[in-house]
Amino acid sequence: MTNKSSFDLNNLNPLQLNSLKEQISTEYQKYRQSYTQLLEIKSLYSNTLFSLESLQPENLNQPILAPLTESLYLPGKLTNVKSVLTDIGTNFFVERSVEDAQEYFKRQTKIVEEKAQEVLKTMKQNEESLKAVNTVLERKVYQQQRKTMQQQQQQQQQKVLKK
């Protein structure tokens, strides 16, 4: 949970525990989505690094397929193997040497990996919190059911004694 304050789950009633359980589950799902997005970005950066490796002098004027979309390509020739345009976010492009672009994407990959590890750590904490809430909730529900059964048994015994 992102809330760092600690409190005794045993002081909460089942409705409060259920609400807390839902809150933790929702939070967990958000972190899971973030983690998935970070892995996708990491994969994109890895593919970019792999593509940058092909920009060698011996590949100059070699035929290529330039992507217009993910499923639409134009044939072309590789006319520059020394520099590339790098998207640095929100469609801002910077011209860089291939070596600078490789360093940039290595740094970005490292940043994304670190963020992914932070999110994963938070996800594990959420899982632990969820287990703790479930344990207390199950115990409280069991106690409530047991108390209800005992009350019903007492009522039946009283009816029998009255007869």
PDB file of C-alpha atoms in Angstrom, residues 34-35 38 108-122:
ATOM      1  CA  SER A  34       2.318   0.430 -14.970  1.00  0.00           C
ATOM      2  CA  TYR A  35       4.698  -2.506 -14.729  1.00  0.00           C
ATOM      3  CA  LEU A  38       7.382  -0.237 -18.389  1.00  0.00           C
ATOM      4  CA  GLN A 108      16.759   5.239 -20.824  1.00  0.00           C
ATOM      5  CA  THR A 109      16.659   1.448 -20.577  1.00  0.00           C
ATOM      6  CA  LYS A 110      18.422   1.581 -17.215  1.00  0.00           C
ATOM      7  CA  ILE A 111      15.977   4.214 -15.919  1.00  0.00           C
ATOM      8  CA  VAL A 112      12.998   2.138 -17.061  1.00  0.00           C
ATOM      9  CA  GLU A 113      14.462  -1.016 -15.474  1.00  0.00           C
ATOM     10  CA  GLU A 114      14.921   0.821 -12.155  1.00  0.00           C
ATOM     11  CA  LYS A 115      11.353   2.161 -12.264  1.00  0.00           C
ATOM     12  CA  ALA A 116      10.048  -1.315 -13.106  1.00  0.00           C
ATOM     13  CA  GLN A 117      11.880  -2.746 -10.079  1.00  0.00           C
ATOM     14  CA  GLU A 118      10.354  -0.054  -7.832  1.00  0.00           C
ATOM     15  CA  VAL A 119       6.888  -0.835  -9.142  1.00  0.00           C
ATOM     16  CA  LEU A 120       7.497  -4.572  -8.685  1.00  0.00           C
ATOM     17  CA  LYS A 121       8.591  -3.973  -5.086  1.00  0.00           C
ATOM     18  CA  THR A 122       5.405  -1.975  -4.440  1.00  0.00           C
TER      19      THR A 122
END
